[in-house]
Amino acid sequence: MKSQQSEHSNSVTDLQLVGMSCVNCAAKIEKTLNAIPGAVATVNFATEKAHIEHSRSVDPEDLIKAVQNVGYQAFQMNSPTDIQAFKNEAAAEYRRDLIHFTVSAVLTAPFLLEMAMMFSGHHEFVPRQLQLILATPVQFWIGWRFYRGSYFALKNKSANMDVLVALGTTMAYLLSAVVTVLNWHQQHVYFEASTAVITLILLGKLMESRAKGKTSEAVESLIRLQPKSAMVKKGVEWVATSIEHVLVGDVVLIKNAESIPVDGVVVQGSSTVDESMLTGESMPVEKRIQDHVFAATLNQDGVLQVRATSVGSKTQLEQIIKIVSAAQGSKAPIQRLADKISGVFVPVVVAISIVTFFATWLIVGDLQAAFISSVSVLVIACPCALGLATPTAVVVGIGKAAPLGVLFKDAKALEQAEKIDFVVLDKTGTITEGHPVVTAHTSEEVLKLAASLERGSSHPLAHAIISEAQHKGFGLYEVKDFESVTGLGVEGLIGGVKYRLGRPHWVLNGQGISPEMIEAEGKGQTVMVLASETNVLGFIAVADKVRETSKQAIAALKDLGITVIMLTGDNEGTAKEIARQVGITEFRYGVKPSDKANVIVSLKRKKHVVAMVGDGINDAPALAMADVSFSMSSGTDIAIETSDVTLMNNDLMSIVHAVKLSQGTLKKIRQNLFFAFIYNTLGIPLAALGMLNPVIAGAAMAMSSVSVVSNSLLLKKTKV
């Protein structure tokens, strides 16, 4: 069964965080929030967000204070004021970082010249006293963030990257300062190491911040789609109104080439609408009176008047943004190993540094070499690369899926999709369109008479016939003495003549069934015969049409090595014909809703990773039992709520996209973890053996995180 929301949690609070320097900071915040009774928190370092499920007795302000007490800033994002406050703080932090880096780079520049002169055999090109003056503000003003972060980390009995940087650079600075003040000319100074490490780490953080910002561009682009205002009908006038003040029931005007500001129903006008930003479907959709439209979609031609049915946070666009944001902030199971390693990483590195110092001193007998090696160990170690390896790839992968009409509800579903080897498809509404349409009729007059008779019926087949007649612009006849015979058909008087429309054996008493009717029934279509009291006038065939891309999608799934099974409650003939049309060789007919779940359980017992695709209430039990469940957005709310992935464009090709994106994302995650592990497993020993200068070690540490984020961003170019 899929995991449900924590039993403790009746409310959900999402916080945007500011001030984290590495994954250990995220772990510390998560631990702090989880220590609050009734709260279950997940913190994502890559997105800098905390998701907390908690009892109603927990005040969100207490959650914010708990974060602040361990040295970070937290913001709720419930209102424009909250959002603006966070944006102001984030912008201010970035400006501070930029100023600090610029000042640090200027103060460090003479040390780079000093290093260059050392390679040419000229020592102390920059006097030691000047080096001390230049290095002091870099160490204690620019580097204050590392001391502050270390204080809060150690205060809360944890350790993070700040501890490593503060410890390593302070050792280099203090030794150099003592040597300079006491005029120990025979000893070297290492001001260039402390200043260069701090400067390079600041540069790496700026680059990392920009790269991490690009990982969440998908959500930002969705937010930008929302129009800021709408033309609302007030009496007989149209008034420009801020989107926050548009209410359900208001009628809004959308002109050519304007974005639709609300979810609603067309009450006047017709047009074509580009819905690609929500569904990934490139073809515009025709909209007429009574058709539904959605916020942020683009009216391409014509003028529409729309009555709002959902506004603000209730629109489909806002729901998509919430789903994508929540999924990007969730943790993939593959991240657990990195989290465990990060939890003990800093203490282990400090221990290695201490061992390196004494071992080098005892074996080599060179105190200076021992000092340099121990500092190099501290500054090259990077828990950030491990912490960013999984979440950055997840954020990019889920963000890339959204414009394709694939909404993952969490990172676990994204990870599991790669492993799918069986896909179980419900027939109706999944392989097929889910609503019957007229596929054949003998003549236009037969269609017109049939639609007139069916006007008094509420049967789905009646709706199909009436819709076809309306689409062709037919006017309908007046019907008297209408009667519906359950399960058989309808009859009534038109122009004084009695007509009967229904199943062939009822209308014809088993006589005169034509080869065309038999052929249509053999193709899984429902045949209805129209006859007067004296003549058989013709027949109409109705079927639930196969979606245009179903055959292509099933073939693509097979190419990925996935076995496809179709389940349907229909009879054998219909099931066999639909399976033939789409290329499915394994199918089961006459299946009850409870039996669908049993099929899933049976496959899982054989160690298969099973996906279920459905759209109705009767699919919900099977969806809940599957390893990964997909629902069509046109389906029922319960099916969508139960599923792991929602397919916004109701297209089975989206499953192919989901699997390929999962494969691409997991590939990037494995590459990132490999890079991070190799970097640390090679870098730390090299530093311990004295083969890396602290400056080079600091630069390598700063760039390791940037390289992991940059590799994740390459996922945007993955073709699906």
XYZ file of C-alpha atoms in Angstrom:
720
model
C 0.000 0.000 0.000
C 1.130 3.503 -0.588
C 2.198 5.407 2.487
C -0.381 7.842 3.706
C 0.118 11.091 5.472
C 1.494 10.818 8.971
C -1.106 10.078 11.605
C 0.145 13.086 13.550
C -0.402 15.540 10.758
C -3.630 17.414 10.293
C -1.926 20.463 8.808
C 0.923 21.132 6.415
C 3.379 24.032 6.507
C 6.012 24.723 3.860
C 8.931 26.984 4.717
C 11.458 28.618 2.422
C 14.884 28.578 4.082
C 17.797 31.006 3.853
C 21.362 30.556 5.102
C 22.187 26.853 4.642
C 25.780 26.182 3.610
C 25.719 22.401 3.123
C 23.600 19.274 3.449
C 24.468 18.987 7.147
C 22.678 22.301 7.706
C 19.565 20.774 6.131
C 19.942 17.703 8.357
C 20.266 19.927 11.429
C 17.091 21.885 10.582
C 15.231 18.646 9.851
C 16.300 17.169 13.189
C 15.263 20.346 15.018
C 11.816 20.440 13.420
C 11.241 16.730 14.003
C 12.007 17.263 17.695
C 8.826 19.364 17.962
C 6.004 17.098 19.271
C 3.470 16.365 16.558
C 5.722 17.483 13.666
C 7.196 15.380 10.853
C 9.586 17.382 8.657
C 11.571 16.898 5.477
C 14.222 19.457 4.477
C 15.624 19.638 0.951
C 19.016 21.311 0.619
C 18.788 21.742 -3.159
C 15.434 23.571 -3.114
C 16.107 25.146 0.312
C 12.623 24.214 1.493
C 11.168 22.505 4.549
C 7.927 20.524 4.312
C 6.318 19.926 7.715
C 3.241 17.828 8.436
C 2.021 18.605 11.941
C -0.891 18.508 14.348
C -3.119 21.549 14.518
C -1.751 22.345 17.976
C 1.597 23.293 16.401
C 1.767 26.976 15.461
C 3.666 27.655 12.199
C 5.341 30.580 13.967
C 6.882 28.095 16.411
C 8.325 26.204 13.444
C 9.892 29.407 12.118
C 11.336 30.249 15.544
C 12.819 26.755 15.830
C 14.640 27.282 12.537
C 15.835 30.722 13.626
C 17.123 29.308 16.923
C 19.593 27.089 15.060
C 20.912 29.997 12.995
C 18.816 30.179 9.810
C 15.972 32.221 8.361
C 12.582 30.725 7.428
C 9.635 32.190 5.560
C 6.098 30.988 4.973
C 4.886 31.535 1.405
C 1.158 31.938 2.050
C 0.645 35.478 0.812
C 2.175 38.029 -1.563
C 3.662 39.728 1.531
C 5.376 36.481 2.618
C 6.688 35.857 -0.892
C 8.031 39.390 -1.178
C 9.702 39.159 2.242
C 11.503 35.987 1.183
C 12.526 37.459 -2.163
C 13.878 40.549 -0.398
C 15.900 38.445 2.050
C 17.210 36.122 -0.677
C 18.185 39.090 -2.866
C 19.854 40.809 0.086
C 21.802 37.641 0.911
C 22.972 37.303 -2.695
C 24.064 40.976 -2.732
C 25.982 40.465 0.527
C 27.663 37.381 -0.888
C 28.605 39.264 -4.049
C 30.018 42.223 -2.099
C 31.925 39.917 0.257
C 33.373 37.965 -2.657
C 34.405 41.146 -4.480
C 36.128 42.583 -1.396
C 37.712 39.212 -0.612
C 38.973 38.842 -4.198
C 40.568 42.322 -4.091
C 42.256 41.603 -0.755
C 43.386 38.154 -1.933
C 44.829 39.346 -5.269
C 48.234 40.345 -3.755
C 48.546 36.805 -2.324
C 48.095 35.347 -5.794
C 50.956 37.579 -6.915
C 52.952 36.348 -3.919
C 52.303 32.738 -4.950
C 53.356 33.447 -8.530
C 56.602 35.043 -7.338
C 57.284 32.045 -5.088
C 57.245 29.772 -8.141
C 59.928 31.998 -9.712
C 62.089 31.767 -6.572
C 61.196 35.172 -4.993
C 59.837 34.816 -1.456
C 57.913 37.434 0.535
C 57.347 39.712 -2.432
C 54.494 41.076 -0.306
C 55.822 41.983 3.198
C 54.508 39.799 6.005
C 53.055 42.760 7.916
C 51.040 43.765 4.826
C 49.931 40.156 4.387
C 48.632 40.174 7.979
C 46.740 43.445 7.369
C 45.155 42.087 4.159
C 44.324 38.650 5.553
C 42.680 39.810 8.808
C 39.452 41.284 7.308
C 39.145 38.296 4.965
C 39.445 35.888 7.879
C 37.208 37.622 10.428
C 34.846 39.869 8.441
C 34.369 38.008 5.174
C 34.822 34.664 6.929
C 32.518 35.516 9.849
C 29.749 33.397 8.266
C 31.856 30.277 8.825
C 32.385 31.078 12.509
C 28.695 31.839 12.966
C 27.697 28.631 11.207
C 30.195 26.646 13.276
C 28.846 28.136 16.498
C 25.259 27.125 15.791
C 26.342 23.709 14.507
C 28.450 22.895 17.558
C 25.840 24.409 19.862
C 23.359 21.880 18.493
C 25.895 19.027 18.767
C 26.434 18.659 15.037
C 29.076 19.642 12.508
C 28.881 21.027 8.988
C 31.066 22.435 6.239
C 31.420 25.700 8.166
C 33.301 23.808 10.897
C 35.806 22.421 8.384
C 36.395 25.792 6.699
C 36.599 27.737 9.955
C 38.974 25.217 11.519
C 41.256 24.916 8.480
C 41.542 28.616 7.660
C 41.893 29.624 11.334
C 44.796 27.205 11.764
C 46.543 28.705 8.732
C 45.810 32.292 9.793
C 46.760 31.961 13.482
C 50.043 30.199 12.787
C 50.937 32.844 10.198
C 49.917 35.670 12.528
C 52.030 34.297 15.400
C 55.035 33.869 13.083
C 54.601 37.422 11.767
C 54.082 39.148 15.153
C 57.006 37.307 16.791
C 59.261 37.802 13.741
C 60.064 34.126 13.323
C 61.734 34.669 9.989
C 62.795 31.057 9.670
C 59.122 29.935 9.606
C 56.844 30.226 6.583
C 53.480 32.006 6.663
C 50.280 30.712 5.059
C 48.093 33.784 4.731
C 47.605 32.967 1.037
C 46.057 29.629 2.008
C 43.482 31.074 4.430
C 42.470 34.002 2.178
C 42.395 32.027 -1.080
C 40.327 29.203 0.453
C 37.702 31.649 1.781
C 37.586 33.553 -1.521
C 37.292 30.417 -3.631
C 34.561 28.988 -1.414
C 32.588 32.242 -1.737
C 32.999 32.065 -5.516
C 31.831 28.451 -5.500
C 28.768 29.381 -3.415
C 27.821 32.172 -5.824
C 28.131 29.816 -8.787
C 26.257 27.091 -6.917
C 23.463 29.525 -6.018
C 23.003 30.545 -9.651
C 23.081 26.935 -10.816
C 20.600 25.828 -8.139
C 18.318 28.654 -9.221
C 18.259 27.210 -12.729
C 17.164 23.799 -11.419
C 13.816 25.261 -10.287
C 13.143 27.283 -13.441
C 10.250 24.972 -14.330
C 8.178 26.106 -11.341
C 9.195 29.729 -11.826
C 8.060 29.587 -15.458
C 4.697 28.153 -14.385
C 4.266 30.959 -11.852
C 5.057 33.566 -14.512
C 2.258 32.187 -16.700
C -0.431 33.446 -14.309
C -1.924 36.757 -15.567
C -1.821 39.595 -13.048
C -5.216 41.075 -13.958
C -8.485 40.335 -15.740
C -11.291 42.240 -17.484
C -14.334 41.552 -15.278
C -17.931 42.375 -16.195
C -19.418 44.868 -13.726
C -22.961 45.591 -14.787
C -22.684 46.607 -18.443
C -19.021 47.618 -18.269
C -15.747 45.714 -18.377
C -13.392 46.707 -15.540
C -9.683 45.852 -15.260
C -9.380 43.962 -11.965
C -6.398 42.580 -10.070
C -6.412 38.781 -10.252
C -6.584 38.589 -6.429
C -10.017 40.270 -6.535
C -11.637 38.079 -9.191
C -14.348 35.902 -7.630
C -15.993 32.613 -8.540
C -18.999 33.442 -10.713
C -17.455 36.560 -12.265
C -17.551 36.774 -16.058
C -14.184 37.703 -17.567
C -13.337 38.833 -21.086
C -10.381 37.271 -22.929
C -9.328 38.844 -26.223
C -7.214 37.389 -28.989
C -3.624 36.494 -27.914
C -4.397 37.011 -24.198
C -3.812 34.500 -21.412
C -6.912 33.186 -19.672
C -6.817 34.391 -16.019
C -9.161 31.844 -14.378
C -10.501 28.325 -14.675
C -14.008 28.553 -16.033
C -16.712 27.765 -18.582
C -17.182 29.593 -21.880
C -20.489 31.473 -21.835
C -20.022 33.400 -25.080
C -17.773 33.202 -28.138
C -15.579 30.532 -29.695
C -11.858 30.227 -30.231
C -8.873 27.892 -30.227
C -6.782 27.753 -27.061
C -3.155 26.735 -26.646
C -3.058 24.457 -23.574
C 0.507 23.216 -24.126
C 1.796 24.925 -20.971
C -0.481 22.682 -18.881
C -0.776 19.486 -20.911
C 2.312 19.411 -23.132
C -0.043 18.954 -26.108
C 1.111 21.187 -28.962
C -2.160 21.217 -30.949
C -4.593 24.030 -30.014
C -7.981 22.969 -28.643
C -11.267 24.326 -29.994
C -13.451 26.011 -27.387
C -17.163 26.722 -27.685
C -19.964 27.626 -25.285
C -20.040 25.291 -22.252
C -16.447 24.146 -22.825
C -13.996 24.371 -19.929
C -10.909 26.593 -20.090
C -7.975 26.897 -17.693
C -5.894 29.695 -16.223
C -2.610 30.561 -17.999
C -3.649 28.932 -21.290
C -3.489 31.180 -24.361
C -6.505 32.329 -26.349
C -5.250 32.216 -29.939
C -8.104 33.761 -31.911
C -11.567 35.096 -31.291
C -12.995 36.646 -28.144
C -14.224 34.576 -25.201
C -16.409 35.405 -22.241
C -15.756 32.967 -19.399
C -17.571 32.442 -16.119
C -15.009 31.743 -13.404
C -15.353 28.392 -11.616
C -11.959 28.408 -9.865
C -9.719 31.368 -9.040
C -6.420 32.048 -7.291
C -4.968 29.045 -5.479
C -7.830 26.796 -6.633
C -6.996 26.909 -10.355
C -5.484 23.911 -12.097
C -2.295 25.915 -12.693
C -1.854 26.538 -8.971
C -2.534 22.882 -8.203
C 0.165 21.882 -10.704
C 2.620 24.328 -9.117
C 1.890 22.861 -5.659
C 2.318 19.277 -6.882
C 5.580 20.028 -8.706
C 6.995 22.049 -5.782
C 6.100 19.319 -3.281
C 7.614 16.623 -5.501
C 10.818 18.612 -6.002
C 11.144 19.030 -2.247
C 10.646 15.336 -1.449
C 13.482 12.870 -0.935
C 14.240 9.940 -3.209
C 15.091 6.634 -1.448
C 18.479 6.628 -3.206
C 19.387 9.727 -1.178
C 19.416 7.832 2.125
C 22.975 6.548 1.692
C 24.314 10.055 1.010
C 22.406 11.409 4.039
C 23.903 8.739 6.320
C 27.425 9.460 5.082
C 26.947 13.233 5.400
C 25.804 12.772 8.998
C 29.208 11.444 10.097
C 31.314 13.086 7.391
C 32.621 16.159 9.243
C 33.697 14.409 12.484
C 35.462 11.734 10.429
C 37.283 14.377 8.351
C 38.395 16.250 11.492
C 39.705 12.976 12.911
C 41.593 12.247 9.653
C 43.078 15.755 9.758
C 44.357 15.238 13.312
C 45.802 11.828 12.455
C 47.410 13.318 9.340
C 49.089 16.056 11.380
C 50.677 13.757 13.945
C 51.472 10.950 11.485
C 53.230 13.313 9.076
C 55.105 15.007 11.925
C 56.270 11.689 13.370
C 57.131 9.986 10.066
C 58.525 12.919 8.056
C 59.692 14.971 10.995
C 58.539 18.174 9.291
C 56.108 20.242 11.370
C 55.425 22.573 8.435
C 54.518 19.688 6.078
C 52.326 18.149 8.786
C 50.487 21.437 9.215
C 49.899 21.968 5.467
C 48.635 18.399 4.990
C 46.183 18.593 7.892
C 44.804 21.934 6.674
C 44.466 20.538 3.130
C 42.421 17.608 4.469
C 40.035 20.000 6.203
C 39.457 22.284 3.219
C 39.209 19.673 0.456
C 36.521 17.566 2.153
C 33.106 18.443 0.727
C 29.842 17.087 2.129
C 27.949 19.490 -0.174
C 28.676 17.483 -3.318
C 27.168 14.394 -1.661
C 24.175 16.369 -0.435
C 23.446 17.939 -3.821
C 23.946 14.776 -5.904
C 20.376 13.480 -5.629
C 18.074 16.474 -4.967
C 19.386 18.654 -7.811
C 18.770 15.870 -10.346
C 15.313 15.242 -8.856
C 14.399 18.934 -9.080
C 15.473 19.144 -12.737
C 13.802 15.849 -13.671
C 10.442 16.686 -12.089
C 10.653 20.220 -13.488
C 11.281 18.888 -16.999
C 8.326 16.476 -16.697
C 5.776 19.180 -15.838
C 5.754 20.981 -19.241
C 5.350 17.544 -20.867
C 2.114 17.051 -18.944
C 3.613 14.548 -16.456
C 3.143 15.458 -12.788
C 5.130 13.330 -10.332
C 3.778 13.634 -6.800
C 7.070 12.746 -5.121
C 10.663 11.765 -5.790
C 9.998 8.130 -4.869
C 7.676 7.766 -7.873
C 10.332 9.316 -10.130
C 12.896 6.809 -8.869
C 10.565 3.794 -9.079
C 9.465 4.525 -12.658
C 12.906 3.516 -13.922
C 12.410 -0.008 -12.567
C 8.975 -0.705 -14.097
C 8.840 -3.984 -16.037
C 5.047 -4.471 -16.197
C 2.419 -1.859 -17.102
C -1.209 -2.755 -16.458
C -3.683 -0.653 -18.458
C -7.354 -0.189 -17.788
C -9.154 -0.076 -21.156
C -11.919 2.484 -20.825
C -10.657 6.067 -20.560
C -7.032 4.934 -20.684
C -6.417 3.077 -23.931
C -9.705 4.473 -25.233
C -11.053 8.012 -24.937
C -13.563 7.048 -22.277
C -16.683 8.308 -24.023
C -18.561 6.694 -26.929
C -18.738 8.360 -30.345
C -20.619 7.547 -33.516
C -18.313 5.579 -35.806
C -20.772 4.808 -38.636
C -24.339 5.540 -39.710
C -26.365 4.540 -42.754
C -27.497 8.071 -43.710
C -27.850 11.581 -42.363
C -31.616 11.115 -42.067
C -31.109 7.995 -39.936
C -28.759 9.982 -37.665
C -31.248 12.857 -37.443
C -34.181 10.565 -36.568
C -32.074 8.614 -34.060
C -30.874 11.794 -32.327
C -34.448 13.055 -32.100
C -35.541 9.811 -30.400
C -32.532 9.779 -28.052
C -33.106 13.328 -26.859
C -35.286 11.983 -24.071
C -32.657 9.450 -22.915
C -29.778 9.925 -20.443
C -27.808 6.888 -21.645
C -24.145 7.534 -22.692
C -24.879 6.086 -26.146
C -27.709 8.608 -26.512
C -25.313 11.446 -25.730
C -22.956 10.170 -28.428
C -25.692 10.184 -31.093
C -27.048 13.607 -30.088
C -23.520 15.114 -30.009
C -22.808 13.803 -33.511
C -26.056 15.304 -34.844
C -25.359 18.655 -33.165
C -21.802 18.638 -34.518
C -23.232 18.284 -38.028
C -25.672 21.121 -37.363
C -28.851 19.041 -37.665
C -32.145 20.326 -36.295
C -34.090 17.650 -34.412
C -37.667 16.513 -34.849
C -40.350 16.734 -32.203
C -40.999 13.363 -30.557
C -44.263 12.269 -28.949
C -45.090 9.264 -26.787
C -41.394 8.724 -25.992
C -40.592 5.509 -24.152
C -37.290 4.073 -22.977
C -36.947 0.301 -22.576
C -34.037 -0.353 -20.193
C -31.195 -2.283 -21.787
C -32.895 -2.474 -25.183
C -33.582 0.975 -26.703
C -36.136 3.758 -27.199
C -39.253 4.369 -29.262
C -41.596 7.251 -30.064
C -43.747 9.037 -32.643
C -42.232 11.468 -35.172
C -44.659 13.073 -37.600
C -47.260 10.450 -36.712
C -44.919 7.561 -37.549
C -43.725 5.210 -34.816
C -39.956 4.565 -34.754
C -37.897 2.199 -32.708
C -34.136 2.518 -32.081
C -32.134 -0.059 -30.188
C -30.382 -3.404 -30.104
C -30.806 -5.432 -33.340
C -32.467 -8.437 -31.733
C -35.075 -6.156 -30.072
C -35.833 -4.049 -33.138
C -35.621 -6.881 -35.709
C -36.658 -9.828 -33.546
C -33.483 -11.609 -34.657
C -34.299 -11.231 -38.350
C -32.579 -9.227 -41.106
C -29.258 -8.529 -39.342
C -26.959 -7.329 -42.128
C -23.301 -8.310 -42.664
C -22.333 -4.677 -41.965
C -23.919 -4.914 -38.516
C -22.169 -8.192 -37.786
C -18.837 -6.716 -38.922
C -19.286 -3.661 -36.702
C -20.123 -5.797 -33.658
C -17.100 -7.957 -34.439
C -14.946 -4.817 -34.126
C -16.220 -4.199 -30.617
C -18.750 -1.536 -31.649
C -22.300 -1.223 -30.312
C -24.876 -1.418 -33.143
C -28.326 0.207 -32.897
C -30.960 -0.354 -35.572
C -33.572 2.225 -36.553
C -36.891 0.973 -37.939
C -40.443 2.152 -38.462
C -43.373 -0.195 -38.120
C -43.005 -1.150 -41.789
C -39.343 -0.637 -42.766
C -35.790 -1.056 -41.489
C -34.236 2.353 -42.157
C -30.620 1.661 -41.201
C -28.236 1.374 -38.297
C -25.825 3.456 -36.229
C -22.566 2.099 -34.802
C -21.152 3.611 -31.598
C -17.809 2.827 -29.988
C -15.388 4.100 -27.392
C -12.610 5.136 -29.768
C -9.007 4.162 -29.159
C -6.831 7.175 -28.374
C -4.720 8.194 -31.370
C -1.393 7.602 -29.631
C -2.245 4.409 -27.699
C -0.746 2.035 -30.270
C 2.435 4.129 -30.566
C 2.790 4.351 -26.772
C 2.350 0.609 -26.238
C 4.946 -0.132 -28.924
C 7.345 2.342 -27.257
C 6.816 0.686 -23.849
C 7.617 -2.690 -25.388
C 10.798 -1.191 -26.882
C 11.790 -0.232 -23.337
C 11.480 -3.889 -22.319
C 8.164 -3.390 -20.505
C 5.349 -5.966 -20.741
C 1.891 -4.420 -21.261
C -1.341 -6.025 -19.983
C -4.871 -4.737 -20.629
C -7.695 -5.240 -18.126
C -11.346 -4.601 -18.983
C -14.803 -5.426 -17.716
C -16.026 -5.740 -21.330
C -16.793 -8.947 -23.180
C -14.204 -11.061 -24.964
C -15.019 -9.733 -28.437
C -14.567 -6.089 -27.529
C -11.430 -6.807 -25.488
C -9.879 -8.837 -28.311
C -10.589 -6.142 -30.927
C -9.183 -3.283 -28.817
C -6.104 -5.368 -27.993
C -5.614 -6.107 -31.691
C -5.864 -2.433 -32.628
C -3.162 -1.327 -30.181
C -0.843 -4.320 -30.393
C -1.463 -5.880 -26.972
C -1.068 -9.651 -26.803
C -1.918 -10.169 -23.132
C -5.333 -9.059 -21.909
C -8.066 -10.092 -19.498
C -11.781 -9.435 -19.986
C -14.782 -9.480 -17.661
C -12.531 -8.218 -14.875
C -14.208 -6.789 -11.777
C -12.665 -3.776 -9.936
C -11.487 -5.973 -7.057
C -9.908 -8.402 -9.534
C -7.746 -5.591 -10.980
C -6.022 -5.174 -7.618
C -5.525 -8.942 -7.407
C -3.751 -8.904 -10.785
C -1.339 -6.253 -9.453
C -0.675 -8.232 -6.270
C -0.063 -11.417 -8.266
C 2.557 -9.711 -10.463
C 4.271 -8.122 -7.458
C 4.548 -11.512 -5.765
C 6.580 -12.619 -8.776
C 9.049 -9.786 -7.982
C 7.910 -7.558 -10.848
C 7.812 -3.746 -10.511
C 4.271 -2.972 -11.620
C 2.698 0.232 -12.879
C -1.071 0.648 -13.069
C -2.754 3.170 -15.360
C -6.408 4.063 -14.820
C -8.933 6.866 -14.598
C -11.993 5.761 -12.629
C -13.197 5.054 -9.108
C -13.120 1.347 -9.962
C -9.376 1.666 -10.667
C -8.518 3.175 -7.271
C -7.822 -0.146 -5.431
C -5.464 -1.315 -8.189
C -3.783 2.099 -8.348
C -3.158 1.946 -4.596
C -1.569 -1.513 -4.854
C 0.799 -0.696 -7.745
C 4.476 0.202 -7.269
C 3.895 3.235 -9.494
C 0.389 4.415 -10.374
C -0.599 6.705 -13.232
C -3.963 8.440 -13.600
C -5.455 10.413 -16.453
C -6.284 14.023 -15.535
C -9.709 13.470 -17.122
C -10.359 10.760 -14.535
C -12.137 10.899 -11.204
C -10.722 12.799 -8.229
C -10.234 9.605 -6.225
C -8.156 8.036 -9.009
C -5.978 11.164 -9.237
C -5.588 11.357 -5.440
C -4.573 7.690 -5.255
C -2.015 7.865 -8.054
C 1.691 8.744 -7.940
C 1.725 10.412 -11.363
C -0.969 12.447 -13.120
C -0.975 12.561 -16.929
C -2.300 16.006 -17.784
C -2.745 15.374 -21.520
C -4.530 11.994 -21.128
C -1.983 10.422 -23.464
C -0.269 7.067 -22.897
C 2.888 8.484 -24.521
C 3.271 10.411 -21.273
C 4.067 7.107 -19.532
C 6.912 6.622 -21.993
C 8.103 10.164 -21.216
C 7.883 9.423 -17.473
C 9.929 6.225 -17.731
C 12.591 7.846 -19.927
C 12.831 10.859 -17.609
C 13.162 8.526 -14.640
C 15.958 6.659 -16.418
C 17.710 9.923 -17.282
C 17.330 11.302 -13.756
C 18.624 8.148 -12.065
C 21.549 8.114 -14.488
C 22.458 11.658 -13.432
C 22.037 10.803 -9.752
C 24.397 7.843 -10.074
C 26.907 9.981 -11.983
C 26.692 12.691 -9.305
C 27.116 10.223 -6.449
C 30.050 8.623 -8.263
C 31.705 12.024 -8.775
C 31.090 13.003 -5.142
C 32.389 9.724 -3.715
C 35.404 9.609 -6.021
C 36.199 13.260 -5.316
C 36.272 12.705 -1.562
C 37.837 9.224 -1.593
C 40.670 10.467 -3.827
C 40.974 14.052 -2.602
C 41.238 13.375 1.130
C 44.034 10.753 0.818
C 45.966 12.976 -1.615
C 45.704 15.865 0.840
C 46.727 13.635 3.735
C 49.807 12.488 1.803
C 50.870 16.115 1.278
C 50.228 16.066 -2.463
C 47.770 18.985 -2.444
C 48.366 22.612 -1.485
C 45.543 24.066 0.693
C 44.728 26.639 -1.994
C 44.282 23.966 -4.659
C 42.303 21.865 -2.166
C 39.992 24.806 -1.428
C 39.434 25.467 -5.124
C 38.663 21.796 -5.753
C 36.183 21.759 -2.861
C 34.410 24.868 -4.146
C 34.127 23.489 -7.677
C 32.950 20.000 -6.679
C 29.471 21.242 -5.737
C 29.240 23.366 -8.876
C 30.162 20.377 -11.047
C 27.426 18.218 -9.477
C 24.752 20.893 -10.009
C 25.952 21.557 -13.561
C 25.786 17.845 -14.384
C 22.194 17.739 -13.120
C 21.304 20.697 -15.346
C 22.393 18.670 -18.387
C 19.233 16.609 -17.765
C 17.275 19.474 -19.310
C 18.721 18.455 -22.686
C 17.605 14.827 -22.356
C 15.308 13.818 -25.215
C 12.153 11.933 -24.268
